[in-house]
mmCIF file with all atom_site columns, C-alpha atoms in Angstrom:
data_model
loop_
_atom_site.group_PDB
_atom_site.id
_atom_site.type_symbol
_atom_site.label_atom_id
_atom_site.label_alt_id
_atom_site.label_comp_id
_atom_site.label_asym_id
_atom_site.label_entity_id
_atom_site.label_seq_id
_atom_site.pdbx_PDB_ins_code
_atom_site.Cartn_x
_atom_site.Cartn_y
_atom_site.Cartn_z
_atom_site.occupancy
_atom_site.B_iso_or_equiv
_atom_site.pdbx_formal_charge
_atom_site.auth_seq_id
_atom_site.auth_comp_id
_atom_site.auth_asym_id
_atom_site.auth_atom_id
_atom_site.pdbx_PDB_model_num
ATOM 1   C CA . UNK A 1 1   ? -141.084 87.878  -25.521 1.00 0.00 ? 13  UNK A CA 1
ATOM 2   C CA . UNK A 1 2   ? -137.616 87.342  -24.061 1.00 0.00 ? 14  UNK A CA 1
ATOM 3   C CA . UNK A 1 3   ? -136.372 83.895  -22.620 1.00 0.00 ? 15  UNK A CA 1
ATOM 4   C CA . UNK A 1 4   ? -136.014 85.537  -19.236 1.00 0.00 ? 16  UNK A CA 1
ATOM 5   C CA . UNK A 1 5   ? -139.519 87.323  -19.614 1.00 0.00 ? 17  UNK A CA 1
ATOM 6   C CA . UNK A 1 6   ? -140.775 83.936  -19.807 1.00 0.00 ? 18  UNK A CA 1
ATOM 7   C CA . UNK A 1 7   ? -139.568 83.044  -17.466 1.00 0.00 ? 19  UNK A CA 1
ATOM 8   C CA . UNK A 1 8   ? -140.306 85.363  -15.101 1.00 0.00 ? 20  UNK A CA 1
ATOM 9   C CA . UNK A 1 9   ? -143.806 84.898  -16.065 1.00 0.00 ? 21  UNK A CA 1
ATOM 10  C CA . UNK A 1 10  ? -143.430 81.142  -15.817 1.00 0.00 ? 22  UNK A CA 1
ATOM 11  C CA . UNK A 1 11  ? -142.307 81.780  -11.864 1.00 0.00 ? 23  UNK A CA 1
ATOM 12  C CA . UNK A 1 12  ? -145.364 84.415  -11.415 1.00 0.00 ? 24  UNK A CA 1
ATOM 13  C CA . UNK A 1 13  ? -147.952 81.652  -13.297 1.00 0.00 ? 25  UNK A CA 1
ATOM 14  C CA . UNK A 1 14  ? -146.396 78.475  -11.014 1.00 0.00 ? 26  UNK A CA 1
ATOM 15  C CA . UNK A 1 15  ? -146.814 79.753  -7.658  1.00 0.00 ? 27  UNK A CA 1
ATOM 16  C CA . UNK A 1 16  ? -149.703 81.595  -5.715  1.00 0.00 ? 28  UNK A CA 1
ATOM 17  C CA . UNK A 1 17  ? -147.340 83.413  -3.618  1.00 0.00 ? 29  UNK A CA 1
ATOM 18  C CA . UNK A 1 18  ? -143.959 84.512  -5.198  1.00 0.00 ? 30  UNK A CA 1
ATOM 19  C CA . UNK A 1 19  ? -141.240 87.307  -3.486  1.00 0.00 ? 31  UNK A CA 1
ATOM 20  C CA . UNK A 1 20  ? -138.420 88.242  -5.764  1.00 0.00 ? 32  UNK A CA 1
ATOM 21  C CA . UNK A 1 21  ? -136.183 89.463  -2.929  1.00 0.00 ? 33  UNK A CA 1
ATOM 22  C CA . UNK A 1 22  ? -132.670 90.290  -2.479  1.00 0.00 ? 34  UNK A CA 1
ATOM 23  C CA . UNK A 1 23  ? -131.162 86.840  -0.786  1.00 0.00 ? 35  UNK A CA 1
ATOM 24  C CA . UNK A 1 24  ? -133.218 84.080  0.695   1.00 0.00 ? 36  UNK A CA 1
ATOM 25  C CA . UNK A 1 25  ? -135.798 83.499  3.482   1.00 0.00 ? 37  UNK A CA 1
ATOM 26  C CA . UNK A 1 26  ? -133.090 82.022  5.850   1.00 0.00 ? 38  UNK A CA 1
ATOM 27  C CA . UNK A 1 27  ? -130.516 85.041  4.991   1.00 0.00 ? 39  UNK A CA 1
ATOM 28  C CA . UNK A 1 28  ? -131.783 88.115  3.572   1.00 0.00 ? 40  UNK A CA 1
ATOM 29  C CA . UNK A 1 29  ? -129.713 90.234  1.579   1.00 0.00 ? 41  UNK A CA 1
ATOM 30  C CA . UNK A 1 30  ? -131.009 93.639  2.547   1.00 0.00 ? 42  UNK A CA 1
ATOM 31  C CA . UNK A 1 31  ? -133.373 95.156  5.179   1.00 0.00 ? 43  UNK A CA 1
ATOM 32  C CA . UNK A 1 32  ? -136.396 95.108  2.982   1.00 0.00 ? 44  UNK A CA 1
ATOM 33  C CA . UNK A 1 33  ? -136.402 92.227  1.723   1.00 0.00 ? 45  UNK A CA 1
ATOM 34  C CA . UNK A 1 34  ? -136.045 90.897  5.287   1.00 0.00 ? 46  UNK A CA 1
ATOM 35  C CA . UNK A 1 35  ? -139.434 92.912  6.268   1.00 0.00 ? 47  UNK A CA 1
ATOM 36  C CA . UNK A 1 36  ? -141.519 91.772  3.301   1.00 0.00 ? 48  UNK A CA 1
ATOM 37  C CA . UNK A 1 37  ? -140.668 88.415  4.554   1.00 0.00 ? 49  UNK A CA 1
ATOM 38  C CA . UNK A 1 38  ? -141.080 88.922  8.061   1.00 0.00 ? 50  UNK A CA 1
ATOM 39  C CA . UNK A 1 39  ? -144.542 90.333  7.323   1.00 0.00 ? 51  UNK A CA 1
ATOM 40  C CA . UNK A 1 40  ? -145.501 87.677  4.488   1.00 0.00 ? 52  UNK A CA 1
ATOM 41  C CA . UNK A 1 41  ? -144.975 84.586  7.126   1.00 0.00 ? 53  UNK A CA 1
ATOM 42  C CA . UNK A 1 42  ? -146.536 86.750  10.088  1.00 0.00 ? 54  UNK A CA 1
ATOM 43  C CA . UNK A 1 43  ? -149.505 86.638  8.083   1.00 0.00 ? 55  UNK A CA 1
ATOM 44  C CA . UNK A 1 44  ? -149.258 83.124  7.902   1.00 0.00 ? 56  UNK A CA 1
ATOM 45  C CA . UNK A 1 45  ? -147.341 82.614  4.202   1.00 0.00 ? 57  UNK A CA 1
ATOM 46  C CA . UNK A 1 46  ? -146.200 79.132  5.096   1.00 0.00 ? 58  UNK A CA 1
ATOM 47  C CA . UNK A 1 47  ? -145.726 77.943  1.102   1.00 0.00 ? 59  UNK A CA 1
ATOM 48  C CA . UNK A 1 48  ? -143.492 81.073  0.165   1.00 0.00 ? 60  UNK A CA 1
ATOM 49  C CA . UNK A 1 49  ? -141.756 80.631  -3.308  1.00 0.00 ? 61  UNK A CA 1
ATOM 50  C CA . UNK A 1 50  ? -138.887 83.181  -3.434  1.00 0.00 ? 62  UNK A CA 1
ATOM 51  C CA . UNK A 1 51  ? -136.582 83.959  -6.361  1.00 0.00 ? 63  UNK A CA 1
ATOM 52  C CA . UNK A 1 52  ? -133.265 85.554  -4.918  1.00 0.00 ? 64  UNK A CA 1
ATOM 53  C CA . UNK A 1 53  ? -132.253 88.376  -7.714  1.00 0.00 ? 65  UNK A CA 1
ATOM 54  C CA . UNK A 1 54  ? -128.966 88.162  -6.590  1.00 0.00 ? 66  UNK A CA 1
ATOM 55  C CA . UNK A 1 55  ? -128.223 84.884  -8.135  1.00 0.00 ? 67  UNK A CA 1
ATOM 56  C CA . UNK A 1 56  ? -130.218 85.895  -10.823 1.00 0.00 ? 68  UNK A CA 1
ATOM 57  C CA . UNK A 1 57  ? -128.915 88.644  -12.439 1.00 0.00 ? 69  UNK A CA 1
ATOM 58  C CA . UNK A 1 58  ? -131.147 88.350  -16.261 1.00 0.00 ? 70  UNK A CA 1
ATOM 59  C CA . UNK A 1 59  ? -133.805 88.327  -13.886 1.00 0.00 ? 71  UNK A CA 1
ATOM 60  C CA . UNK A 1 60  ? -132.792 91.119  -11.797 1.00 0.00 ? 72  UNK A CA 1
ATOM 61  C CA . UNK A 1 61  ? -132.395 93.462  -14.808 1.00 0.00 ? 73  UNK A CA 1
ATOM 62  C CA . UNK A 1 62  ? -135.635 92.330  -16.304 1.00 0.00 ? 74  UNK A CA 1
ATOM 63  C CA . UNK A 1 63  ? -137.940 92.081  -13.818 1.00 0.00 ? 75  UNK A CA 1
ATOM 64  C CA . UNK A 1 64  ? -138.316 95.935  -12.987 1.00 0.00 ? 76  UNK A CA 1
ATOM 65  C CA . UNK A 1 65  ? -139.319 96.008  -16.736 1.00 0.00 ? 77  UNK A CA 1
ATOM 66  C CA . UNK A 1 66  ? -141.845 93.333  -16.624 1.00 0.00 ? 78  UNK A CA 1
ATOM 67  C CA . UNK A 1 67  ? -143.397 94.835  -13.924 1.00 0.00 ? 79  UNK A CA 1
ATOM 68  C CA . UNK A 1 68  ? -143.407 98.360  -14.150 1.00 0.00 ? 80  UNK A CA 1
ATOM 69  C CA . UNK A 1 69  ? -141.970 98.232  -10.884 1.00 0.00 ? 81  UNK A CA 1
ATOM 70  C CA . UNK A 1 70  ? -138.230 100.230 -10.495 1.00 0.00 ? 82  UNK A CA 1
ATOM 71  C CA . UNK A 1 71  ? -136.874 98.046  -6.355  1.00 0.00 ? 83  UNK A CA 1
ATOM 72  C CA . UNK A 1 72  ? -136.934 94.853  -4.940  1.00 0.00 ? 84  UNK A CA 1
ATOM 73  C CA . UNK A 1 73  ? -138.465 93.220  -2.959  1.00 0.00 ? 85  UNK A CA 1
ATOM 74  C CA . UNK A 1 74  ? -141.334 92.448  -5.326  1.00 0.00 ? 86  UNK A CA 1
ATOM 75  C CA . UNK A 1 75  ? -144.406 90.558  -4.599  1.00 0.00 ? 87  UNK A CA 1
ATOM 76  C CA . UNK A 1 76  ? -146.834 88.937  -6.540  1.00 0.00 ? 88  UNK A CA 1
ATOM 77  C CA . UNK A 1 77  ? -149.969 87.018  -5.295  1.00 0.00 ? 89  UNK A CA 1
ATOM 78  C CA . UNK A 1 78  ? -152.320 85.023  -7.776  1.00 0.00 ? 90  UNK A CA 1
ATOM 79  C CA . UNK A 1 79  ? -149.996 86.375  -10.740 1.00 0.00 ? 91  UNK A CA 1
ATOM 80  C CA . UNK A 1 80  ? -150.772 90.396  -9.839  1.00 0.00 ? 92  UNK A CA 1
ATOM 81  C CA . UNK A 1 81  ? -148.123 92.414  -8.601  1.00 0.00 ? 93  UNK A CA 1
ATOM 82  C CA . UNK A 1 82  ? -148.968 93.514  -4.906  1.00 0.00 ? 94  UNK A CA 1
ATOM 83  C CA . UNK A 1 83  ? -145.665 95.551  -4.187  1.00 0.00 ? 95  UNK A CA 1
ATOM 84  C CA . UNK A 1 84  ? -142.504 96.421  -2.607  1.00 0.00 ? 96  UNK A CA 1
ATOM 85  C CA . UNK A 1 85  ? -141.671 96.187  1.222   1.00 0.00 ? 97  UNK A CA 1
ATOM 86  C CA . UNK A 1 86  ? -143.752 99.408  2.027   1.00 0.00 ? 98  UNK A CA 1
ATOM 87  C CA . UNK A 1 87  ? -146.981 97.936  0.548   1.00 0.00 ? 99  UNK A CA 1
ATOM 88  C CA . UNK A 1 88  ? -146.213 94.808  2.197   1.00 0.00 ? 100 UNK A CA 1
ATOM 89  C CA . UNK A 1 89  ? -146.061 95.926  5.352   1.00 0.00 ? 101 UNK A CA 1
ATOM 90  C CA . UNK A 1 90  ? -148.607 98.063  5.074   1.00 0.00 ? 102 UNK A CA 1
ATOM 91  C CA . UNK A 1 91  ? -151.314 95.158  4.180   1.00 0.00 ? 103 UNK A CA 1
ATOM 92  C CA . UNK A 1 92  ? -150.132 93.363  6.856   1.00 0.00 ? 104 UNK A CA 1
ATOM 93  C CA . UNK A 1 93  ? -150.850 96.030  9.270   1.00 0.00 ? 105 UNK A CA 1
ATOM 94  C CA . UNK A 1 94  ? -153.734 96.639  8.004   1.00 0.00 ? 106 UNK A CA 1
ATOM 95  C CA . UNK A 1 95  ? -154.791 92.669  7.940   1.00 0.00 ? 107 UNK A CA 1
ATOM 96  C CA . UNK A 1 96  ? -155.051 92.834  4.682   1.00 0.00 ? 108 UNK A CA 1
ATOM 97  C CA . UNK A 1 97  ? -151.932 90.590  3.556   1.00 0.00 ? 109 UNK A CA 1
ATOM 98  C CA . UNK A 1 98  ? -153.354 87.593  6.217   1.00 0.00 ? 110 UNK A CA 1
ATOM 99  C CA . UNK A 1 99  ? -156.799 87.236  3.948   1.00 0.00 ? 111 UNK A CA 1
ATOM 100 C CA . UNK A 1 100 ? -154.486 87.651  0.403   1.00 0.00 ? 112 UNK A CA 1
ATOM 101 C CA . UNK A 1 101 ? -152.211 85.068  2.019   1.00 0.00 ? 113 UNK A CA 1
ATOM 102 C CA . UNK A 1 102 ? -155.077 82.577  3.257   1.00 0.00 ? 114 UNK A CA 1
ATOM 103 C CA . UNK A 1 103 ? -156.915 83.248  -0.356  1.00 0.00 ? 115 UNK A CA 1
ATOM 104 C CA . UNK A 1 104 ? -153.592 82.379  -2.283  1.00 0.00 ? 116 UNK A CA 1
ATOM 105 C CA . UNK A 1 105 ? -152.453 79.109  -0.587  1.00 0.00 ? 117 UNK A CA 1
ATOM 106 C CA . UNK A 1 106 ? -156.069 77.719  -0.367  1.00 0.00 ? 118 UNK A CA 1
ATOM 107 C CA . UNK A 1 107 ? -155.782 77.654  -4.128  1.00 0.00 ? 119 UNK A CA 1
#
């Protein structure tokens, strides 16, 4: 395993709630990143550990590989890979995401 896979797992392992997104929580870098996070705090995400791909470019060309996932925004709860943006927002419509959420930062 790479240094950067290790990495990336290290990030996945350390918090219950991690969004590698395109920018940061204050000043998204693109539109979907900026709805994953809008619907990860509306369902109460309040300890949201973010890794911003575009100052991480080793992790950026890695992570797609790592998790057999091709865009970003990526999220990962409890070390699982929930989705992009249109997963996202879909749990949280559904009120799924608030209970994932709630389950992941009681840990």
């Amino acid at each position: 395993m790479s240094s950067v896979e290790e990495r990336i797992r290290a990030e996945i392992e350390g918090h219950p709630i991690v969004l590698f997104m395109k920018g940061t929580v204050q000043y998204p870098m693109c539109g979907f990143s900026s709805r994953a996070v809008q619907a990860l705090q509306a369902a109460g995400a309040d300890h949201l550990h973010t890794v911003n791909v575009l100052d991480e470019p080793e992790i950026r060309a890695n992570l797609p590989r790592y998790s057999d996932w091709p865009t970003f925004p990526q999220l990962f709860i409890h070390g699982e890979l929930i989705g992009g943006c249109d997963i996202t927002v879909e749990l949280a419509e559904s009120g799924e995401l608030a209970r994932l959420v709630a389950d992941a930062q009681k840990a």
